[in-house]
Amino acid sequence: MAKISINLATGSFQKEEIIVGIDLGTTNSLVAFINPDKNPQVINDSGKGILVPSVVYFNNQNETVVGNEAKEFLTTDPSNTIFSVKRLLGRSYKDVAEHKDIFSYKIIDDDSDSLVKIQAGNRFYTPIELSAEILKELKARAEHALKTPVNRAVITVPAYFNDSQRQATRDAGKLAGLDVMRIVNEPTAASLAYGIGLDPSQQKTIAVYDLGGGTFDVSILQIQNGIFEVLATNGNTYLGGDDFDRAILNHWIEKNNLDIKVLSEDNILMQTLRLQAEAAKKALSTQNLYNEKVGEIWCTLDNQTFEQLISAKVEETITACKNALKDADLTASDIDEVILVGGSTRTPFVKQAVEDFFGKKPQDNINPDEVVALGAAIQADVLAGNRSDILLLDVTPLSLGIETMGGLMDVIIARNSKVPTKAGRQYTTSVDGQVNMKISVYQGERDLVKENRKLAEFDLKGIPAMPAGLPKVDINFLLNADGILTVQAIELRSGVKQEIEITPSYGLSDDTVEKMLLDSIEHAKSDVEQRMLIEARSEGEQLLYTAERFIEKHAEHLTAEEIAKTKVHIEALKSALATQEKDTILKKADELNEFTRPFAERVMDAAISTAMKGKKIE
Ligand code: AMP
């Protein structure tokens, strides 16, 4: 049965609820929808403009102002004007400390491991709450422009966002009163906006080059059977158009012989010159010379000088493209389409550098500020059931697993697995009568969990008391299309079950992911040796435990001499365990095992004959 809802604003019937697409950006955010002509369209609410600057201002009554109006307070009240909050989403203070100078507001640093908080006035805010303010503004604008309530959305995130950052984005949506239908990768949305991937028979490899105001990333995607797969991403989260503005500003300071010290004390003049630099940069996207005067200061710039000023930065983006291709095991000629995203790709020199590197003209017909939101609207339309055949597939950048005996990492979902994915394994208890099982979830490539990153820990409680090894505990990992992990543990004999959705205590920066991967390669050999020793120790300890219990419990089936000899073997294994030598431990464990095996058989036979007593054998 089709749902029919009534639009209270217009009094008309509406067939289906609109799901909007939101590009929640570092500098600017915007919202798009599919119009009645079935085309994606960005929302411009009563001429307020399409882009909503991602800036939140708190005035002294703790009232919130968002967007252009808030941006005006960047110079007059910087400590209460929050910008670039996307950089802080799902991050700990430790993650952002290196770049803390770019923030003019206060980031709380008392606990460097937990998620960051921001102080404005006398209140503390989480990046989730601040992002929610931006989303609320977008929701309100969409509702006003479309004259209908907007409750559902697709929100985009960079392809390199980790689980924690995706979860934080989803939570921000929830807090803004939005049901977040899907978190979509920005490069995937950009491809969709160009219609790439909409035809299921199409097979293409795409490079999405995204240079915004403060961040750069490049993603290599493969599209096959309507499935998008992120093959590789690379970039620099602190490189963008703002660097171009700064380079121009420094050039003018030098040309006009300005005293930096004097200048840096004049906030207003500095800000005016910075805006002038941005204006010059934008003008040079369509003309060859810019010439203005601010007081006595000449702000002159020609294209050639501009290109010299930014060439090192642009080169850095091309190096990132090279690295992404290398990671994807591809060369530039394997790329079928190059897509440009982000306002800074309007600079002709940037466009040319991308074209030269990939050897083909990039797609730039769609406004690079709008392309991601437009694609998100298309994805929203797919989820609304209006288009079929489109799926999304990403890969997980790091392995996910749990801690097993001796602190070993047992990988359940391997790095580079395609998501959504599901995997599971069966475990058991190691001690008799164990009724709780601690399940610790880790992310990383090292063999020892202590070298990896802990995501969560929980107890599976209420396992009925059974001998060690008897309970069957299934642990299932479900990594959904948004990259969010659900871990489920179930004891099969009793049906006891526990499930958690993982919101890691803090996220990983790109650099950390890279470091973790490099570390795993560097330590591969020592990790293997350590793993073998730990496995030998676990085996030895388990055997000691069973053997000691066995001679205690079944003394009546053994002779005094057998018991004495078993004890000698037990002592030998104990000493071996103290040596930390894998081979000695295994040898002594083997000897104990061999010596006691006939006893175990004897006890088993006795048990069977007792069980058979009174039963007729036909
Ligand atoms: P985004 O983060 O994608 O909104 O991009 C914003 C960046 O694009 C800022 O650094 C802007 O100065 C830059 N930008 C906007 N328009 C132009 C233009 N016409 N030419 C060059 N850069 C531009």
XYZ file of C-alpha atoms and ligand atoms in Angstrom:
641
model
C 0.000 0.000 0.000
C 1.381 3.378 -0.954
C 1.747 5.917 1.823
C -0.036 9.207 1.323
C 0.868 12.134 3.501
C -0.645 15.565 3.672
C 1.553 18.604 3.360
C 0.367 20.853 6.186
C 1.991 23.951 4.721
C 0.193 23.760 1.394
C -2.761 21.576 2.360
C -2.052 19.365 -0.620
C -1.561 15.632 -0.808
C 1.902 14.387 -1.280
C 2.739 10.972 -2.614
C 6.118 10.511 -1.094
C 8.283 12.203 1.458
C 11.332 14.011 0.116
C 14.720 12.701 1.182
C 17.349 15.390 0.795
C 21.056 15.052 0.046
C 23.420 17.027 2.273
C 27.033 17.931 1.670
C 28.298 18.748 5.163
C 31.532 20.502 4.259
C 34.533 21.842 6.154
C 34.042 25.356 4.757
C 30.549 25.323 3.248
C 27.523 23.059 3.449
C 24.515 22.741 1.182
C 21.417 20.695 0.584
C 19.875 19.333 -2.624
C 16.773 17.377 -3.651
C 15.263 15.769 -6.718
C 12.829 18.213 -8.279
C 9.488 17.242 -9.834
C 11.243 16.995 -13.224
C 13.356 14.236 -11.676
C 16.528 16.312 -11.797
C 18.810 16.980 -8.844
C 18.671 20.595 -7.743
C 20.400 22.544 -4.994
C 18.196 24.451 -2.583
C 18.382 28.233 -2.490
C 15.987 29.319 0.229
C 14.470 32.707 -0.603
C 17.671 33.912 -2.211
C 19.723 33.352 0.965
C 22.269 31.635 -1.230
C 23.065 28.018 -1.904
C 26.167 27.651 0.214
C 25.801 27.832 3.982
C 29.219 28.612 5.494
C 29.930 25.857 8.043
C 30.322 28.414 10.820
C 28.463 28.536 14.136
C 28.467 31.604 16.386
C 27.287 31.794 19.991
C 26.358 35.264 21.188
C 26.490 36.269 24.851
C 22.951 35.010 25.443
C 24.159 31.618 24.187
C 21.961 31.971 21.116
C 23.142 30.197 18.021
C 23.776 31.840 14.662
C 24.746 29.734 11.652
C 26.123 30.460 8.170
C 26.882 33.813 6.570
C 25.713 35.753 9.590
C 28.003 33.721 11.841
C 30.936 34.188 9.471
C 30.875 37.914 10.150
C 31.932 37.246 13.745
C 35.120 35.441 12.670
C 37.050 38.694 13.009
C 35.078 40.475 15.725
C 34.503 37.601 18.165
C 36.775 34.741 17.054
C 36.738 32.815 20.335
C 32.974 32.246 20.076
C 32.866 31.628 16.335
C 33.362 28.000 15.442
C 34.543 27.099 11.934
C 35.987 23.916 10.384
C 34.180 21.758 12.933
C 34.259 18.867 10.442
C 37.958 18.557 11.198
C 37.072 17.762 14.819
C 34.223 15.308 14.255
C 34.993 11.934 15.799
C 38.467 13.118 16.840
C 40.355 13.249 20.109
C 42.490 16.161 21.260
C 45.534 14.016 20.538
C 44.418 13.674 16.914
C 44.143 17.416 16.315
C 46.797 18.823 18.672
C 49.344 19.184 15.876
C 47.074 21.592 13.989
C 45.469 23.338 16.940
C 46.908 26.723 15.893
C 44.456 27.064 13.021
C 41.532 27.165 15.445
C 40.824 30.548 16.994
C 38.429 29.057 19.528
C 39.189 26.963 22.584
C 39.536 23.218 22.212
C 39.521 21.436 25.552
C 42.690 19.441 26.100
C 42.292 17.997 29.601
C 41.773 14.427 28.407
C 43.731 13.919 25.244
C 42.264 10.494 24.490
C 38.548 11.246 24.560
C 36.543 13.093 21.929
C 37.285 16.812 21.711
C 35.037 19.467 23.194
C 34.916 23.127 22.294
C 34.346 25.994 24.652
C 32.211 28.939 23.607
C 31.084 31.395 26.269
C 30.546 29.438 29.455
C 29.426 26.263 27.711
C 31.141 23.233 26.229
C 30.034 21.774 22.938
C 30.873 18.560 21.149
C 31.633 18.693 17.409
C 28.500 16.554 17.006
C 26.334 19.273 18.583
C 27.994 21.964 16.460
C 27.583 19.984 13.241
C 23.968 19.400 14.244
C 23.489 23.199 14.331
C 24.644 23.410 10.709
C 22.397 20.495 9.745
C 19.425 22.109 11.527
C 19.951 25.256 9.469
C 20.060 23.202 6.237
C 16.942 21.289 7.299
C 15.108 24.545 8.056
C 16.113 26.040 4.715
C 14.991 22.939 2.835
C 11.663 22.884 4.683
C 11.093 26.551 3.999
C 11.991 26.311 0.329
C 10.137 23.057 -0.331
C 7.209 23.909 1.948
C 7.213 20.435 3.429
C 8.720 18.811 6.501
C 12.102 17.241 5.809
C 12.905 14.376 8.144
C 15.178 12.128 6.153
C 18.557 12.748 4.590
C 21.624 11.269 2.999
C 24.803 12.926 4.281
C 28.164 12.758 2.564
C 31.579 12.272 4.182
C 35.115 12.046 2.756
C 36.011 8.529 1.611
C 38.843 8.443 4.164
C 36.525 9.099 7.141
C 36.874 6.288 9.657
C 34.177 4.544 11.639
C 34.220 7.089 14.453
C 33.902 10.071 12.107
C 31.053 8.424 10.191
C 29.264 7.589 13.410
C 29.710 11.174 14.627
C 28.229 12.482 11.365
C 25.275 10.148 11.733
C 24.782 11.265 15.355
C 24.879 14.922 14.292
C 22.096 14.161 11.813
C 20.058 12.453 14.517
C 20.536 15.411 16.847
C 19.319 17.751 14.112
C 16.121 15.719 13.878
C 17.080 13.899 10.710
C 16.769 10.229 10.044
C 20.084 9.615 8.291
C 19.264 7.066 5.619
C 22.832 6.607 4.494
C 26.287 8.050 4.907
C 27.755 8.280 1.407
C 31.312 8.926 0.309
C 31.767 12.319 -1.315
C 33.557 10.966 -4.422
C 30.776 8.433 -4.918
C 28.201 11.233 -4.762
C 30.228 13.298 -7.241
C 30.289 10.359 -9.678
C 26.536 9.913 -9.327
C 25.999 13.596 -10.118
C 27.757 13.010 -13.434
C 25.482 10.049 -14.033
C 28.362 7.628 -13.666
C 27.257 4.335 -12.156
C 23.588 4.844 -12.890
C 23.741 2.386 -15.746
C 24.417 -1.059 -14.264
C 26.083 -2.354 -17.415
C 28.722 0.363 -17.174
C 32.195 -0.509 -15.935
C 34.504 2.400 -15.226
C 37.477 3.496 -13.200
C 37.189 7.044 -11.944
C 39.482 9.536 -10.239
C 37.785 12.195 -8.133
C 40.047 15.177 -7.429
C 38.613 17.309 -4.609
C 40.382 20.554 -3.720
C 38.338 22.711 -1.349
C 39.168 25.650 0.876
C 41.143 23.763 3.491
C 41.354 20.138 2.432
C 42.450 18.052 -0.502
C 41.704 14.470 -1.338
C 41.768 12.214 -4.338
C 39.851 8.958 -4.578
C 40.067 6.186 -7.117
C 36.739 4.429 -7.601
C 35.757 1.427 -9.590
C 32.197 1.109 -10.752
C 30.941 -2.255 -11.836
C 27.408 -3.673 -11.992
C 26.114 -0.558 -10.274
C 28.530 -1.105 -7.401
C 30.929 1.614 -6.304
C 34.181 0.464 -4.831
C 36.749 2.847 -3.365
C 40.087 1.412 -4.490
C 42.276 4.021 -2.844
C 42.263 7.461 -1.314
C 45.043 9.940 -0.681
C 45.399 13.600 0.153
C 46.217 16.193 2.730
C 43.571 17.416 5.136
C 45.476 20.668 5.603
C 45.909 21.823 2.015
C 43.493 23.914 -0.016
C 42.461 27.244 -1.481
C 43.229 28.960 1.844
C 46.904 28.171 1.202
C 46.647 29.944 -2.160
C 45.167 33.011 -0.414
C 47.977 32.958 2.143
C 50.628 32.738 -0.593
C 49.124 35.782 -2.348
C 48.957 37.690 0.931
C 52.622 36.970 1.679
C 53.540 38.047 -1.839
C 51.819 41.436 -1.327
C 53.409 41.889 2.077
C 56.792 41.436 0.433
C 56.051 43.594 -2.628
C 54.748 46.470 -0.488
C 57.535 46.145 2.085
C 55.019 45.767 4.899
C 56.124 45.149 8.453
C 54.642 41.763 9.430
C 54.769 42.614 13.118
C 52.745 45.791 12.718
C 50.396 44.063 10.300
C 49.735 41.066 12.521
C 48.550 43.420 15.258
C 46.000 44.995 12.924
C 43.362 42.283 12.723
C 40.986 44.234 10.524
C 43.625 45.163 7.921
C 44.929 41.599 7.884
C 41.419 40.266 7.300
C 40.755 42.841 4.553
C 43.949 41.850 2.770
C 43.116 38.157 3.134
C 39.705 38.706 1.548
C 41.375 40.785 -1.165
C 43.753 37.884 -1.838
C 40.824 35.500 -2.200
C 39.088 37.951 -4.539
C 42.269 38.195 -6.650
C 42.511 34.407 -6.837
C 38.892 34.075 -7.927
C 39.246 36.857 -10.496
C 42.279 35.165 -12.020
C 40.114 32.123 -12.777
C 38.587 34.173 -15.611
C 41.041 37.044 -16.260
C 44.786 37.639 -16.472
C 45.403 40.522 -14.136
C 44.081 41.759 -10.810
C 44.803 45.249 -9.610
C 43.295 46.908 -6.516
C 44.423 49.251 -3.789
C 43.724 48.866 -0.075
C 44.664 52.215 1.479
C 48.249 52.676 0.358
C 48.800 48.994 -0.328
C 48.910 47.785 -3.924
C 47.181 44.449 -4.421
C 48.403 43.464 -7.841
C 48.608 39.961 -9.210
C 49.011 38.451 -12.660
C 48.398 34.856 -13.600
C 52.033 33.963 -14.114
C 53.022 35.159 -10.638
C 50.008 33.417 -9.126
C 51.016 30.140 -10.749
C 54.544 30.444 -9.374
C 53.133 31.113 -5.916
C 50.947 28.005 -5.873
C 52.903 25.565 -8.013
C 54.483 23.687 -5.076
C 51.070 23.165 -3.459
C 49.530 22.002 -6.725
C 52.460 19.657 -7.248
C 51.745 18.184 -3.827
C 48.218 17.279 -4.951
C 49.591 15.593 -8.053
C 51.971 13.540 -5.911
C 48.941 12.417 -3.895
C 47.240 11.378 -7.161
C 50.326 9.328 -8.028
C 50.262 7.637 -4.638
C 46.549 6.866 -4.885
C 47.069 5.257 -8.295
C 49.967 3.246 -6.930
C 47.860 2.008 -3.999
C 45.101 1.023 -6.403
C 47.665 -0.786 -8.578
C 46.752 1.354 -11.561
C 48.376 3.857 -13.889
C 46.977 7.164 -15.136
C 45.965 5.571 -18.427
C 43.645 3.138 -16.580
C 41.438 6.031 -15.487
C 38.350 6.430 -17.648
C 37.039 9.657 -16.145
C 38.429 12.395 -13.923
C 35.946 14.436 -11.898
C 36.655 17.812 -10.330
C 35.140 18.707 -6.955
C 35.684 21.727 -4.682
C 35.829 25.467 -5.346
C 39.599 25.541 -5.836
C 39.418 23.358 -8.953
C 38.120 26.484 -10.731
C 41.696 27.789 -10.851
C 42.773 27.065 -14.462
C 46.316 26.154 -13.389
C 44.911 23.425 -11.114
C 42.638 22.094 -13.862
C 45.557 22.006 -16.281
C 47.814 20.176 -13.832
C 45.142 17.504 -13.331
C 44.609 17.189 -17.081
C 48.354 16.888 -17.715
C 48.765 14.210 -15.089
C 45.824 11.993 -16.068
C 46.215 12.701 -19.778
C 42.549 13.554 -20.237
C 40.202 16.487 -19.828
C 38.532 16.358 -16.427
C 34.749 16.601 -16.068
C 33.933 20.090 -14.873
C 30.477 20.875 -16.284
C 28.773 20.710 -12.923
C 29.484 23.451 -10.395
C 32.309 21.964 -8.268
C 30.741 23.377 -5.072
C 27.428 21.657 -5.763
C 28.388 18.377 -7.344
C 28.571 16.382 -4.082
C 25.198 17.579 -2.755
C 23.566 16.894 -6.129
C 24.938 13.354 -6.103
C 23.741 12.885 -2.512
C 20.236 13.860 -3.692
C 20.451 11.170 -6.378
C 21.492 8.615 -3.759
C 18.559 9.766 -1.608
C 16.285 9.169 -4.568
C 17.693 5.662 -4.944
C 16.981 4.969 -1.274
C 13.471 6.332 -1.645
C 12.985 3.469 -4.074
C 12.758 5.652 -7.147
C 15.800 4.182 -8.883
C 17.062 0.666 -8.700
C 20.319 -1.066 -9.496
C 22.575 1.251 -7.551
C 24.574 -0.099 -4.691
C 27.481 1.282 -2.759
C 30.582 -0.568 -1.883
C 33.639 0.603 -0.033
C 36.616 -1.097 1.524
C 37.606 -1.035 5.167
C 41.080 0.489 5.580
C 42.137 -1.565 8.645
C 41.419 -5.095 9.845
C 38.840 -5.646 12.567
C 39.056 -8.446 15.078
C 38.924 -9.523 18.700
C 41.427 -10.343 21.394
C 42.025 -14.029 22.019
C 44.168 -15.916 24.581
C 47.498 -14.302 25.312
C 46.579 -10.919 23.858
C 46.561 -12.079 20.262
C 44.582 -10.324 17.553
C 42.174 -12.631 15.803
C 41.113 -10.907 12.595
C 37.456 -11.332 11.707
C 37.133 -8.785 8.897
C 40.398 -8.342 7.014
C 41.718 -5.011 5.801
C 40.481 -4.051 2.333
C 37.342 -6.172 2.685
C 34.467 -4.738 0.736
C 31.640 -3.328 2.787
C 28.862 -4.054 3.571
C 30.245 -7.312 4.863
C 29.506 -9.910 7.511
C 31.901 -12.388 9.073
C 31.957 -14.515 12.169
C 33.836 -17.159 14.059
C 33.160 -19.536 16.918
C 34.981 -19.329 20.252
C 34.792 -21.165 23.532
C 35.719 -20.727 27.176
C 39.133 -21.582 28.595
C 38.177 -22.153 32.240
C 35.611 -24.549 33.762
C 32.395 -22.913 34.872
C 33.208 -19.634 33.114
C 29.963 -17.630 33.000
C 31.213 -14.352 31.510
C 33.279 -13.794 28.415
C 35.024 -10.497 27.806
C 34.940 -9.504 24.168
C 37.427 -6.817 23.172
C 37.211 -5.452 19.653
C 40.313 -4.069 17.953
C 41.278 -2.394 14.699
C 44.738 -2.793 13.180
C 47.242 -5.001 11.441
C 49.551 -6.137 14.234
C 49.467 -9.641 15.720
C 49.290 -8.375 19.290
C 46.222 -6.433 20.308
C 48.271 -4.110 22.463
C 49.847 -2.741 19.275
C 46.419 -2.181 17.716
C 43.609 0.197 18.537
C 40.871 -0.844 20.901
C 37.411 0.055 19.639
C 35.190 -1.425 22.315
C 34.868 -4.013 25.026
C 31.840 -5.776 26.424
C 30.930 -8.811 28.516
C 28.798 -11.651 27.290
C 27.130 -12.448 30.598
C 25.018 -15.345 31.751
C 26.737 -18.237 29.980
C 25.520 -21.346 31.871
C 28.368 -22.942 33.840
C 29.922 -25.679 31.702
C 33.293 -27.371 31.488
C 35.928 -25.382 29.591
C 35.666 -25.785 25.848
C 32.012 -26.733 25.844
C 30.199 -23.397 25.352
C 29.960 -22.356 21.730
C 30.161 -18.605 21.370
C 29.552 -17.215 17.913
C 30.997 -13.755 17.392
C 29.668 -11.980 14.345
C 30.888 -8.728 12.857
C 28.615 -6.753 10.615
C 30.154 -3.789 8.846
C 27.392 -1.830 7.158
C 27.492 0.309 4.023
C 28.203 3.388 6.148
C 31.291 1.672 7.559
C 29.755 1.278 11.029
C 30.477 -1.938 12.884
C 28.003 -4.013 14.863
C 29.400 -6.842 16.972
C 27.162 -9.640 18.144
C 28.097 -12.425 20.530
C 25.795 -15.388 21.083
C 26.274 -18.549 23.142
C 24.608 -21.168 20.997
C 23.754 -23.758 23.664
C 21.894 -21.274 25.861
C 20.964 -18.559 23.374
C 22.500 -15.864 25.604
C 23.137 -12.886 23.340
C 24.758 -9.471 23.469
C 25.120 -6.903 20.736
C 26.841 -3.540 20.436
C 27.181 -0.899 17.798
C 30.691 0.434 17.851
C 31.302 4.078 18.454
C 35.037 4.054 18.965
C 36.204 6.216 21.825
C 38.171 8.242 19.328
C 39.023 8.201 15.687
C 42.054 7.668 13.557
C 43.646 10.306 11.391
C 44.827 9.369 7.892
C 48.374 9.592 9.147
C 47.630 7.169 11.961
C 46.069 4.650 9.579
C 49.120 4.924 7.369
C 51.450 4.562 10.345
C 49.604 1.499 11.571
C 49.962 -0.123 8.162
C 53.641 0.733 7.885
C 54.286 -0.538 11.417
C 52.664 -3.846 10.584
C 55.003 -4.333 7.639
C 58.049 -3.308 9.617
C 57.225 -5.638 12.492
C 55.889 -8.528 10.449
C 58.759 -10.887 11.383
C 58.906 -10.120 15.088
C 55.114 -10.274 15.209
C 55.099 -13.790 13.795
C 57.718 -14.942 16.316
C 55.820 -13.347 19.152
C 52.553 -14.858 17.974
C 54.134 -18.330 17.864
C 55.495 -17.938 21.391
C 52.137 -16.748 22.705
C 50.335 -19.587 21.000
C 52.800 -22.090 22.468
C 52.348 -20.539 25.913
C 48.551 -20.614 25.655
C 48.648 -24.222 24.580
C 51.060 -25.100 27.393
C 49.024 -23.286 30.057
C 45.802 -24.833 28.867
C 47.398 -28.290 29.018
C 48.767 -27.667 32.526
C 45.325 -26.641 33.707
C 43.661 -29.736 32.198
C 46.351 -32.161 33.384
C 46.344 -30.873 36.975
C 42.583 -31.090 37.118
C 42.629 -34.543 35.547
C 44.883 -36.186 38.104
C 42.880 -34.581 40.888
C 39.530 -35.730 39.548
C 40.415 -39.179 38.270
C 42.982 -40.364 40.802
C 41.085 -43.650 41.292
C 41.874 -44.699 37.708
C 45.611 -44.061 38.048
C 48.429 -45.825 39.884
C 50.591 -43.922 42.381
C 53.506 -44.201 39.980
C 51.490 -42.774 37.089
C 50.439 -39.838 39.227
C 54.015 -39.196 40.335
C 55.340 -39.338 36.751
C 52.581 -37.030 35.496
C 53.603 -34.559 38.202
C 57.204 -34.707 36.974
C 56.025 -33.877 33.440
C 53.843 -31.067 34.821
C 56.818 -29.550 36.654
C 58.943 -29.845 33.494
C 56.313 -27.951 31.505
C 56.073 -25.286 34.221
C 59.833 -24.695 34.025
C 59.654 -24.619 30.232
C 56.927 -21.971 30.403
C 59.215 -19.854 32.548
C 61.946 -19.928 29.874
C 59.876 -18.120 27.204
C 61.377 -20.492 24.642
C 58.770 -21.612 22.202
C 60.426 -24.901 21.181
C 61.126 -26.009 24.771
C 57.522 -25.248 25.753
C 56.141 -27.196 22.809
C 58.470 -30.142 23.512
C 57.501 -30.392 27.187
C 53.821 -29.916 26.367
C 54.061 -32.730 23.834
C 55.716 -35.035 26.361
C 53.026 -34.361 28.970
C 50.348 -34.887 26.364
C 51.816 -38.177 25.144
C 52.269 -39.480 28.672
C 48.710 -38.701 29.798
C 46.872 -39.671 26.594
C 46.394 -43.371 27.593
C 44.929 -42.245 30.968
C 42.363 -40.093 29.249
C 41.345 -43.030 27.073
C 41.129 -45.261 30.116
C 38.848 -42.797 31.922
C 36.704 -42.384 28.834
C 36.282 -46.167 28.490
C 35.310 -46.424 32.158
C 32.781 -43.648 31.713
C 31.267 -45.332 28.684
C 30.951 -48.686 30.383
C 29.238 -46.971 33.371
C 26.862 -45.233 30.995
C 26.112 -48.515 29.248
C 25.274 -50.355 32.439
C 21.652 -51.353 32.489
C 21.222 -50.635 28.815
C 20.473 -53.484 26.542
C 22.508 -53.978 23.466
C 20.533 -55.601 20.758
P 34.906 24.498 -1.027
O 35.599 24.096 0.255
O 34.742 23.404 -1.993
O 33.651 25.281 -0.781
O 35.922 25.484 -1.750
C 36.168 26.743 -1.301
C 37.465 27.224 -1.917
O 37.269 27.441 -3.304
C 37.907 28.528 -1.308
O 39.309 28.490 -1.085
C 37.553 29.502 -2.393
O 38.390 30.648 -2.336
C 37.819 28.697 -3.637
N 37.127 29.252 -4.805
C 35.820 29.580 -4.929
N 35.583 30.099 -6.127
C 36.763 30.119 -6.789
C 37.166 30.571 -8.094
N 36.305 31.129 -8.937
N 38.456 30.413 -8.443
C 39.354 29.866 -7.587
N 39.041 29.454 -6.349
C 37.753 29.576 -5.949
